[in-house]
XYZ file of C-alpha atoms in Angstrom:
681
model
C -17.450 -4.899 -10.747
C -20.779 -5.697 -8.918
C -23.749 -5.234 -11.511
C -26.380 -5.480 -8.781
C -28.925 -2.932 -7.329
C -26.834 -2.467 -4.153
C -23.931 -3.794 -2.230
C -23.764 -4.208 1.674
C -20.445 -3.362 3.322
C -20.135 -4.902 6.687
C -18.247 -2.961 9.232
C -14.403 -3.087 8.592
C -11.839 -3.033 11.147
C -8.525 -2.915 9.573
C -6.627 -2.713 6.290
C -3.086 -3.552 5.016
C -1.392 -4.516 1.548
C -0.659 -3.214 -1.775
C -3.034 -1.754 -4.411
C -2.414 -1.548 -8.111
C -4.422 1.367 -9.566
C -6.034 1.734 -13.034
C -4.888 4.444 -15.423
C -5.917 7.960 -15.007
C -9.228 8.965 -16.712
C -8.056 12.472 -17.154
C -4.773 11.328 -18.847
C -6.286 8.433 -20.723
C -8.825 10.384 -22.512
C -6.659 13.374 -23.301
C -4.030 11.025 -24.715
C -6.591 9.073 -26.866
C -7.766 12.420 -28.388
C -4.103 13.656 -28.885
C -3.216 10.338 -30.521
C -6.236 10.606 -32.873
C -5.341 14.088 -34.153
C -1.712 13.249 -34.549
C 0.397 12.152 -37.594
C 1.502 8.555 -37.073
C 0.581 5.812 -34.802
C 0.644 5.924 -31.200
C 0.598 2.832 -28.833
C -0.891 3.832 -25.527
C 0.043 1.670 -22.520
C -1.924 0.994 -19.302
C -5.028 2.722 -20.608
C -7.790 3.146 -18.247
C -10.412 0.467 -19.172
C -13.727 2.233 -18.008
C -16.992 3.660 -19.381
C -15.474 6.976 -20.076
C -12.505 5.564 -22.109
C -14.851 3.107 -24.036
C -17.125 6.075 -25.099
C -14.120 8.031 -26.354
C -12.611 4.805 -28.237
C -16.120 4.267 -29.956
C -16.267 7.828 -30.800
C -12.724 7.568 -32.395
C -13.774 4.331 -34.214
C -16.720 6.243 -35.621
C -14.669 9.058 -36.967
C -12.315 6.781 -38.848
C -9.347 6.273 -36.658
C -7.731 3.124 -36.611
C -7.948 1.868 -33.057
C -6.527 -1.561 -32.280
C -6.862 -3.280 -28.928
C -3.807 -4.809 -27.802
C -3.116 -7.018 -24.870
C -2.374 -5.606 -21.267
C -4.505 -2.587 -21.297
C -2.858 -1.139 -24.450
C -4.292 0.321 -27.567
C -2.777 1.344 -30.914
C -4.272 4.621 -32.513
C -3.673 5.552 -36.002
C -3.805 9.215 -36.100
C -5.848 11.339 -38.630
C -3.232 14.008 -38.858
C -5.716 16.782 -38.616
C -7.974 15.475 -41.375
C -11.439 14.434 -41.301
C -12.202 10.949 -43.183
C -15.731 10.827 -41.809
C -17.808 14.042 -42.224
C -20.972 13.104 -40.633
C -21.768 11.014 -37.294
C -23.859 10.915 -34.378
C -21.766 10.243 -31.120
C -22.983 9.152 -27.724
C -20.581 9.958 -24.882
C -22.470 8.807 -21.773
C -21.666 11.066 -18.838
C -17.950 11.440 -19.771
C -17.101 15.124 -19.565
C -13.398 14.356 -20.693
C -14.857 13.103 -23.837
C -17.784 15.559 -24.435
C -15.839 18.906 -23.955
C -12.600 17.992 -25.943
C -14.424 16.314 -28.678
C -16.748 19.190 -29.063
C -13.998 21.641 -29.551
C -11.962 19.386 -31.931
C -14.923 18.375 -34.150
C -16.259 21.936 -34.317
C -13.051 23.213 -35.529
C -12.696 20.171 -38.004
C -16.196 20.413 -39.288
C -15.604 23.965 -39.989
C -12.359 23.571 -41.657
C -13.216 20.543 -43.849
C -17.116 20.699 -44.003
C -18.675 18.263 -41.769
C -21.545 17.852 -39.430
C -21.726 16.044 -36.020
C -24.200 15.516 -33.293
C -23.001 14.915 -29.799
C -25.165 13.531 -26.972
C -24.952 11.704 -23.727
C -27.124 10.476 -20.759
C -29.638 12.875 -19.127
C -27.343 14.162 -16.634
C -24.731 14.976 -19.418
C -27.507 17.201 -20.943
C -27.654 19.035 -17.413
C -23.854 19.722 -17.245
C -23.206 23.269 -18.690
C -20.981 23.665 -21.742
C -22.167 27.203 -22.788
C -18.742 28.794 -21.984
C -17.144 26.352 -24.540
C -19.730 26.942 -27.110
C -19.363 30.725 -26.604
C -15.630 30.437 -27.469
C -16.137 28.434 -30.351
C -18.711 30.693 -31.844
C -16.264 33.513 -31.412
C -14.000 31.505 -33.715
C -16.981 31.394 -36.339
C -17.715 27.745 -35.696
C -21.557 26.652 -36.257
C -22.672 25.202 -32.988
C -26.308 24.625 -32.046
C -27.647 23.366 -28.835
C -30.380 20.942 -29.761
C -32.026 20.986 -26.106
C -31.488 23.811 -23.829
C -29.313 26.605 -24.851
C -25.809 26.118 -23.146
C -26.032 22.419 -22.637
C -25.721 19.262 -24.650
C -26.853 17.700 -26.992
C -24.921 19.643 -29.674
C -24.816 19.948 -33.423
C -21.418 20.846 -34.725
C -20.779 22.317 -38.218
C -23.250 22.770 -41.198
C -21.853 20.339 -43.661
C -19.814 22.962 -45.792
C -16.500 24.672 -44.774
C -16.736 27.910 -42.838
C -14.036 30.393 -42.545
C -12.635 30.740 -39.019
C -11.855 33.999 -37.248
C -8.421 32.905 -35.889
C -6.803 36.249 -35.773
C -8.824 37.373 -32.762
C -8.206 36.563 -29.141
C -10.497 33.869 -27.877
C -11.900 34.412 -24.408
C -13.430 31.655 -22.226
C -14.387 31.554 -18.647
C -12.250 29.613 -16.185
C -14.340 29.569 -13.168
C -16.952 26.897 -13.985
C -14.861 24.067 -15.442
C -11.335 23.898 -16.389
C -12.222 21.295 -19.238
C -13.552 24.370 -21.272
C -9.910 25.576 -21.566
C -8.427 22.234 -21.754
C -10.885 21.545 -24.760
C -9.572 24.542 -26.660
C -6.054 24.017 -25.888
C -6.314 20.481 -27.328
C -8.256 21.390 -30.484
C -6.596 24.642 -31.667
C -3.260 23.451 -32.666
C -5.288 21.917 -35.557
C -6.020 25.317 -37.078
C -2.994 27.332 -35.853
C -1.867 28.768 -39.124
C -0.701 31.762 -37.186
C -0.525 32.371 -33.451
C -3.662 31.784 -31.669
C -4.365 33.567 -28.256
C -6.764 32.332 -25.406
C -7.594 34.551 -22.621
C -9.152 33.269 -19.371
C -12.070 35.319 -18.051
C -12.189 35.182 -14.345
C -10.228 32.920 -11.838
C -9.110 29.666 -13.487
C -10.176 26.690 -11.302
C -8.489 23.276 -11.122
C -5.301 24.710 -12.477
C -3.410 21.263 -12.043
C -5.616 19.763 -14.796
C -4.517 22.405 -17.168
C -0.970 21.601 -16.221
C -1.718 17.815 -17.284
C -3.017 19.281 -20.589
C 0.134 21.253 -21.160
C 2.488 18.571 -20.425
C 0.632 16.346 -22.638
C 0.549 18.796 -25.414
C 4.273 19.022 -25.335
C 4.705 15.117 -25.558
C 2.700 15.379 -28.869
C 4.868 18.201 -30.144
C 2.990 21.347 -29.315
C 4.731 23.810 -26.779
C 2.003 26.292 -25.657
C 3.260 29.761 -24.575
C 1.669 31.044 -21.402
C 1.220 34.219 -19.436
C 0.645 32.598 -15.947
C -2.790 31.422 -15.859
C -4.467 34.342 -17.737
C -3.526 33.708 -21.220
C -2.216 30.953 -23.472
C -0.869 30.959 -26.904
C -0.740 28.336 -29.495
C 2.351 29.119 -31.908
C 1.824 29.305 -35.494
C 2.301 26.258 -37.407
C 1.747 23.864 -34.432
C 0.950 20.292 -35.418
C 0.589 17.195 -33.475
C 3.370 14.302 -34.011
C 2.948 10.972 -32.422
C 5.594 10.236 -29.691
C 5.273 6.604 -30.797
C 4.351 5.243 -27.400
C 3.118 6.717 -24.231
C 2.317 5.191 -20.793
C -0.677 6.388 -18.879
C 0.080 7.157 -15.159
C -2.247 5.396 -12.670
C -5.198 7.657 -11.443
C -4.221 10.057 -8.534
C -8.047 10.698 -7.676
C -8.500 6.963 -7.357
C -5.534 6.917 -5.100
C -7.349 9.230 -2.708
C -9.663 6.446 -1.285
C -6.563 4.235 -0.548
C -4.611 7.071 0.928
C -7.493 7.864 3.136
C -7.905 4.135 3.934
C -4.328 3.991 5.151
C -4.973 7.106 7.276
C -8.102 5.877 8.915
C -7.724 2.080 9.238
C -5.537 0.494 11.793
C -3.026 -1.770 10.111
C -3.950 -5.392 9.776
C -1.707 -7.996 11.175
C 1.394 -8.566 9.076
C 1.148 -5.252 7.373
C 2.421 -1.841 7.944
C -0.228 0.221 6.239
C -1.306 0.411 2.490
C 0.962 0.752 -0.312
C -0.263 2.339 -3.571
C 1.544 1.194 -6.894
C 1.305 3.166 -10.155
C 1.286 6.590 -8.929
C 3.818 8.542 -6.879
C 4.968 11.903 -5.520
C 6.296 12.902 -9.097
C 2.922 12.461 -10.696
C 1.925 15.146 -13.281
C -1.747 14.982 -11.872
C -2.917 17.647 -9.490
C -4.740 15.286 -7.324
C -1.584 13.878 -5.918
C -1.737 16.976 -3.624
C -4.314 14.949 -1.879
C -1.242 13.673 0.140
C -0.777 17.083 1.595
C -4.281 17.352 2.784
C -4.137 13.756 4.240
C -0.928 14.554 5.967
C -2.505 17.697 7.373
C -5.257 15.386 8.848
C -2.604 13.175 10.353
C -1.678 10.477 7.838
C 1.887 9.407 7.536
C 2.637 9.264 3.818
C 6.053 8.323 2.186
C 6.692 7.539 -1.408
C 8.749 7.442 -4.584
C 8.139 8.448 -8.043
C 5.741 5.619 -8.713
C 4.455 4.497 -5.266
C 2.924 5.693 -2.145
C 2.966 4.186 1.234
C 0.368 5.301 3.844
C -0.097 4.585 7.555
C -2.301 5.836 10.220
C -0.807 8.536 12.305
C -2.702 10.896 14.393
C -6.036 9.556 15.803
C -8.558 10.860 15.633
C -7.803 12.519 12.438
C -7.365 16.300 12.772
C -9.893 18.757 11.411
C -8.971 20.875 8.483
C -10.044 24.072 6.880
C -8.907 23.896 3.305
C -9.305 25.487 -0.039
C -9.812 22.399 -2.346
C -9.703 24.077 -5.716
C -6.524 22.389 -6.808
C -7.988 18.847 -5.728
C -11.601 19.060 -6.794
C -12.492 15.349 -7.543
C -10.136 14.066 -4.582
C -11.523 16.579 -2.044
C -14.811 14.504 -1.924
C -12.734 11.858 0.004
C -11.868 14.563 2.570
C -15.546 14.962 3.309
C -15.851 11.244 4.432
C -12.592 11.529 6.415
C -13.841 14.521 8.137
C -16.294 12.077 9.833
C -13.365 10.758 11.796
C -11.721 14.083 12.872
C -11.464 15.700 16.056
C -13.587 18.780 15.089
C -15.493 20.140 12.136
C -13.728 20.403 8.829
C -14.432 22.869 6.054
C -13.933 22.347 2.522
C -13.843 25.506 0.391
C -13.649 26.980 -3.135
C -15.464 23.817 -4.576
C -18.277 25.437 -6.648
C -17.146 23.195 -9.553
C -18.683 20.200 -7.637
C -22.140 21.390 -8.545
C -21.676 20.889 -12.384
C -19.827 17.374 -12.060
C -21.464 14.063 -12.538
C -24.139 15.257 -10.158
C -24.328 18.232 -7.869
C -21.812 16.789 -5.397
C -22.047 19.372 -2.756
C -25.745 18.606 -2.326
C -25.260 14.850 -2.785
C -22.423 14.784 -0.166
C -24.373 16.726 2.450
C -27.412 14.612 1.893
C -25.676 11.324 2.164
C -23.443 12.350 5.160
C -26.531 13.174 7.126
C -27.987 9.798 6.333
C -25.038 8.586 8.296
C -25.871 10.830 11.258
C -23.584 13.700 10.557
C -24.146 17.299 11.145
C -23.424 19.031 7.656
C -23.511 22.734 6.463
C -23.365 23.540 2.828
C -23.028 26.677 0.778
C -22.608 27.692 -2.709
C -19.033 26.704 -2.937
C -18.155 24.948 0.333
C -19.217 22.053 2.757
C -18.523 21.681 6.442
C -18.757 18.424 8.032
C -18.822 17.594 11.833
C -17.357 14.308 13.186
C -19.468 11.549 14.582
C -19.003 9.702 17.886
C -19.359 5.972 17.862
C -22.897 6.104 19.281
C -23.795 8.629 16.496
C -23.256 6.467 13.402
C -26.515 5.286 11.679
C -26.668 2.346 8.958
C -27.401 4.028 5.886
C -28.160 3.242 2.404
C -26.113 5.536 0.225
C -27.717 6.850 -2.893
C -24.852 7.166 -5.521
C -26.425 9.481 -8.052
C -24.784 7.498 -10.809
C -21.509 9.249 -9.666
C -18.559 7.041 -9.366
C -16.800 9.290 -6.756
C -19.809 9.289 -4.459
C -19.840 5.240 -4.418
C -16.170 5.099 -3.661
C -15.743 7.717 -1.167
C -18.607 6.424 1.033
C -17.144 3.090 1.071
C -14.862 4.464 3.585
C -17.667 4.787 6.029
C -17.684 1.252 6.683
C -14.808 1.695 9.136
C -17.097 3.528 11.515
C -16.554 2.739 15.036
C -20.339 2.402 15.533
C -19.934 -1.124 14.006
C -22.875 -0.379 11.495
C -23.021 -1.737 7.916
C -23.154 0.639 4.801
C -25.158 0.014 1.752
C -23.867 1.374 -1.576
C -26.618 1.703 -4.016
C -25.796 0.996 -7.853
C -22.202 -0.065 -7.024
C -21.659 -0.561 -11.029
C -21.353 3.125 -11.270
C -17.705 2.903 -10.323
C -17.123 1.574 -13.848
C -16.837 5.019 -14.902
C -13.105 5.175 -13.759
C -12.487 2.067 -11.617
C -14.585 -1.048 -12.415
C -12.708 -3.333 -10.011
C -12.804 -0.779 -7.087
C -14.749 -2.743 -4.660
C -12.909 -6.178 -5.257
C -9.685 -4.093 -4.896
C -10.834 -2.704 -1.592
C -11.939 -5.930 -0.185
C -8.419 -7.296 -1.149
C -6.902 -4.991 1.410
C -9.564 -4.780 4.129
C -10.538 -7.169 6.973
C -13.501 -7.589 9.028
C -14.231 -9.432 12.175
C -15.458 -13.084 11.153
C -18.679 -12.510 13.052
C -19.341 -9.179 11.016
C -19.319 -10.810 7.713
C -22.788 -11.954 6.970
C -23.692 -15.404 6.139
C -26.747 -16.967 4.585
C -27.055 -20.778 5.062
C -29.292 -22.830 2.761
C -29.439 -26.478 3.989
C -31.640 -29.196 2.699
C -31.919 -32.764 1.454
C -30.623 -34.110 -1.712
C -32.230 -32.622 -4.871
C -34.106 -29.896 -3.125
C -32.761 -27.424 -5.365
C -30.548 -25.807 -2.614
C -27.488 -25.575 -4.827
C -29.347 -23.632 -7.589
C -31.082 -21.330 -4.973
C -27.717 -20.673 -3.158
C -26.006 -19.444 -6.421
C -28.941 -17.230 -7.357
C -28.978 -15.597 -3.959
C -25.295 -15.132 -3.925
C -25.330 -13.483 -7.228
C -28.199 -11.189 -6.268
C -26.265 -9.862 -3.154
C -22.762 -9.812 -4.631
C -21.707 -12.614 -2.083
C -19.371 -15.380 -2.434
C -20.687 -18.840 -2.856
C -19.892 -22.165 -0.909
C -21.090 -25.550 -2.163
C -20.081 -27.572 0.592
C -21.501 -30.767 -0.990
C -18.739 -30.856 -3.385
C -15.842 -30.397 -1.073
C -15.073 -34.155 -0.408
C -15.186 -35.022 -4.022
C -12.841 -32.130 -4.618
C -10.508 -33.526 -2.016
C -10.687 -36.842 -3.673
C -9.953 -35.329 -7.244
C -7.213 -33.110 -5.952
C -5.580 -35.953 -3.973
C -5.526 -38.124 -7.288
C -3.826 -35.337 -9.135
C -1.221 -34.928 -6.393
C -0.528 -38.605 -6.606
C -1.709 -39.197 -3.043
C -3.491 -42.637 -2.485
C -6.887 -42.876 -1.065
C -7.427 -46.506 -0.917
C -8.340 -47.946 2.500
C -4.893 -49.201 3.279
C -3.290 -45.758 2.692
C -5.808 -43.978 4.662
C -4.932 -46.174 7.665
C -1.393 -44.632 7.723
C -1.108 -41.538 9.966
C 1.128 -39.646 7.408
C -1.116 -40.256 4.580
C -3.994 -39.043 6.496
C -2.094 -35.868 7.631
C -1.172 -35.203 4.085
C -4.856 -35.387 2.959
C -5.881 -33.224 5.722
C -3.371 -30.593 4.725
C -4.627 -30.800 1.048
C -8.218 -30.397 2.440
C -7.340 -27.282 4.427
C -5.508 -25.730 1.671
C -7.818 -26.680 -1.308
C -7.706 -23.897 -3.889
C -11.437 -24.075 -4.567
C -13.908 -21.468 -5.762
C -17.357 -21.432 -7.064
C -18.747 -19.163 -9.784
C -22.382 -19.798 -10.499
C -22.784 -23.404 -11.484
C -19.041 -23.953 -11.986
C -16.729 -25.567 -9.679
C -12.996 -24.256 -9.973
C -10.067 -26.003 -8.590
C -6.871 -23.972 -8.930
C -8.724 -21.893 -11.604
C -9.693 -24.889 -13.548
C -13.399 -25.772 -14.260
C -13.724 -29.283 -12.739
C -17.604 -29.285 -12.673
C -17.768 -32.349 -14.659
C -14.695 -34.156 -13.159
C -16.083 -34.075 -9.660
C -19.384 -35.657 -10.712
C -18.003 -38.910 -11.888
C -18.391 -42.076 -10.307
C -14.588 -42.309 -9.445
C -14.707 -39.054 -7.570
C -17.814 -40.140 -5.719
C -16.116 -43.164 -4.485
C -12.969 -41.294 -3.591
C -15.089 -38.563 -1.824
C -16.790 -41.439 0.164
C -13.404 -42.870 1.533
C -11.632 -39.552 2.392
C -14.770 -38.441 4.074
C -14.097 -40.914 6.929
C -10.657 -39.412 7.622
C -10.764 -36.974 10.695
C -7.957 -34.899 9.402
C -9.806 -34.270 6.047
C -12.971 -33.395 7.931
C -11.065 -30.979 10.212
C -9.325 -29.536 7.230
C -12.515 -28.874 5.337
C -14.018 -27.195 8.442
C -11.147 -24.750 8.523
C -11.539 -24.265 4.834
C -15.235 -23.587 5.108
C -14.596 -21.010 7.900
C -12.077 -19.162 5.574
C -14.857 -18.801 2.799
C -16.367 -16.408 5.081
C -14.926 -13.305 3.358
C -16.103 -9.950 2.205
C -18.526 -8.794 1.391
C -20.623 -11.962 2.519
C -21.253 -15.757 1.878
C -24.090 -17.858 0.791
C -23.201 -21.506 1.869
C -25.346 -24.490 0.952
C -25.190 -28.161 2.262
C -26.619 -30.146 4.956
C -25.110 -28.653 8.142
C -24.242 -25.192 7.185
C -26.527 -23.684 9.914
C -26.250 -26.443 12.450
C -22.460 -26.913 12.459
C -20.493 -24.967 10.191
C -21.901 -21.320 10.684
C -24.262 -21.517 13.701
C -23.959 -17.681 14.094
C -25.382 -17.109 10.702
C -28.011 -14.355 10.736
C -30.470 -16.255 8.152
C -30.646 -19.920 7.928
C -33.040 -21.513 5.337
C -34.049 -25.124 5.474
C -35.014 -25.834 2.146
C -37.230 -29.013 1.009
C -39.740 -30.403 -1.240
C -41.488 -33.807 -1.056
C -39.367 -36.832 -2.178
C -41.796 -37.233 -5.315
C -41.140 -33.751 -6.327
C -37.358 -34.196 -5.812
C -37.192 -37.313 -7.754
C -39.105 -35.831 -10.738
C -36.814 -32.829 -10.817
C -33.862 -35.066 -10.777
C -35.294 -37.248 -13.483
C -35.823 -34.439 -15.794
C -32.242 -33.003 -15.348
C -30.802 -36.443 -16.128
C -32.879 -37.113 -19.185
C -32.143 -33.484 -20.552
C -28.336 -34.405 -20.369
C -28.938 -37.760 -22.079
C -28.563 -39.914 -19.057
C -30.920 -42.785 -18.938
C -32.870 -42.891 -15.504
C -35.993 -44.461 -14.102
C -38.320 -42.354 -11.883
C -39.196 -44.997 -9.524
C -35.460 -45.845 -9.002
C -34.620 -42.282 -8.251
C -37.480 -41.924 -5.686
C -36.377 -44.945 -3.950
C -32.724 -43.710 -3.787
C -33.793 -40.388 -2.605
C -35.771 -41.849 0.184
C -32.852 -44.018 1.187
C -30.537 -41.043 1.235
C -32.902 -38.956 3.224
C -33.124 -41.681 5.844
C -29.235 -42.073 6.040
C -28.621 -38.360 6.113
C -31.110 -37.736 8.900
C -30.026 -40.658 10.982
C -26.252 -40.338 10.599
C -24.366 -39.897 13.954
C -22.157 -37.010 12.975
C -23.965 -33.699 11.881
C -27.317 -35.365 10.951
C -29.390 -33.578 8.346
C -32.041 -31.416 10.287
C -32.970 -27.723 10.362
C -31.225 -25.432 12.825
C -33.457 -24.441 15.739
C -33.716 -20.825 14.391
C -33.929 -21.737 10.683
C -36.818 -20.611 8.571
C -38.566 -23.446 6.497
C -38.969 -23.145 2.688
C -41.058 -25.962 0.955
C -40.427 -25.044 -2.685
C -42.432 -28.120 -4.081
C -44.858 -25.540 -5.949
C -42.471 -22.649 -6.422
C -40.024 -21.492 -9.305
C -36.590 -20.842 -8.529
C -37.261 -17.178 -8.952
C -40.072 -17.382 -6.373
C -37.752 -19.095 -4.066
C -35.098 -16.652 -4.613
C -37.457 -13.597 -4.014
C -38.617 -15.226 -0.701
C -35.131 -15.607 0.644
C -34.061 -12.115 -0.328
C -37.192 -10.846 1.438
C -36.190 -12.778 4.693
C -32.776 -11.248 4.296
C -34.009 -7.651 3.757
C -36.127 -7.999 6.738
C -32.983 -8.830 8.798
C -30.958 -5.686 7.402
C -30.964 -2.337 9.265
C -31.647 -0.271 6.082
C -35.306 -0.333 5.967
C -36.631 3.333 5.283
C -33.010 4.593 4.834
């Protein structure tokens, strides 16, 4: 996950590979609640780890359920068997409708039956999402439910602390045309009190029917078979009670699959790949959003699959425009709105009024952000129409995400635009609601032209602070980090561990030099803040030893090693961008970098910094010796024949002698912002 204010996506050109999706949010929270209400223990496998499931787990913990986290995305839940060991609690449920609505119904009934009182609240947007139809249905039963802010909206107080008789003999009526979660909440809660048949009638047209199908199938897994009269009425049989199935697996999220189905439909296949494969959800899915496959096929995607996997390839191009009733795929349909930008005519998505009461008003949000990209958009009370964009019509845009995970994910697909413009996703961490690693997963299967991947070079003399500055800038932008100064030391360390000799006699042997070159080229190195990782192991201390330094000095003279490290550094130019520090990053390694910073400070200032650093680590040092050493190294670095230390011709100079690290970081970020195309977006 990228916990930063924004994430810039460079223009992408192809995609290919296999994606493993997280568990379904809709299934995860339903299963957690069912397990909590059941008799016995339930082990839930492949549970989604996200904001929404975390608030549900926290709520169940607070209510007295035994919740044990197990390895491998699994939890064990000890059910309450319809009892209420905790009679009073305040539960914060974030923006999780799949927690707020079902818990409201279950706790309202349990509080009435056993005598309890609960307050449920969330973030400000949750308090704007209507729940009045569910509240009305619960009040029909006699449940004391108070809206603590605006009537018909959370926060809520459920129960009055003493038992209340329930009117279970009457038919319960609930509207079905605002959110299917109201009906789902009643279906999940009523088996707790079904001493005789309990009938629910749906008022109006039921939307999002596939989500009700998920609910009914999961109820059956936990021992409750609901009788139904089409989609108009549902009956909970007398004597119904929840029984744990022992263990249950959560299917991967079909809504999240939509982004990668769309990716396969609109992106040319990368070399060596034949499209995108999605693992964890397939054509036999119980989730309604799997029908997004049909919509993608209608637009021209080639989709095949099995019970647990999908394979998607680009077919018709441009995509075919569609006019589609999307009531059955309300969440996944947002992805179609972005796909419409790549179609051969205007596309219309109809019957999506429920978008307006989701995490944000999604019709208004999608229309606003699509227009930022340059698109013509028409919106109505329950539809959106999107016109495609020609290559010249695309604009670089900063996409506001409204704390809505699906807005962030579907607009990432705009990075494949033929105009070759970047796309900024604001607040990328909002994807934590359902898919925390979404952007990392996306970058794992997408490719961009190397020149399109931005690089910031920070060069400078020894002890100028370039490593600290580069790490901070990389963290701020979500970019990868390249500490080039440690690479020769890593080659020496890796050679020692591989049993390759680095003495001068061995290095004169062509086969030894070639093996070292191969080692350098394939070095499994990564940088994480101030840590240096070799094959996943933290070797930060090991590469700073005297022995590693001597080995580095010897191998650096081998042409094959220098060539191997040059190729390695070029491969570090990876999505979404790179910050590289060293002495020749801007002059030799990445001469096309859009921002090159030459960082310096006086030798006296650098010596003083190094002295403080060594003393803090308990290493004895004399300031005058350090100063002499730095001046000697500066002379060697600036006068060497190969890649001497000097600023690139187009570098900006930053003297940080009197600056804090934060001031230096802000200066570099300001220079970078001035070079991006998002000003005023």
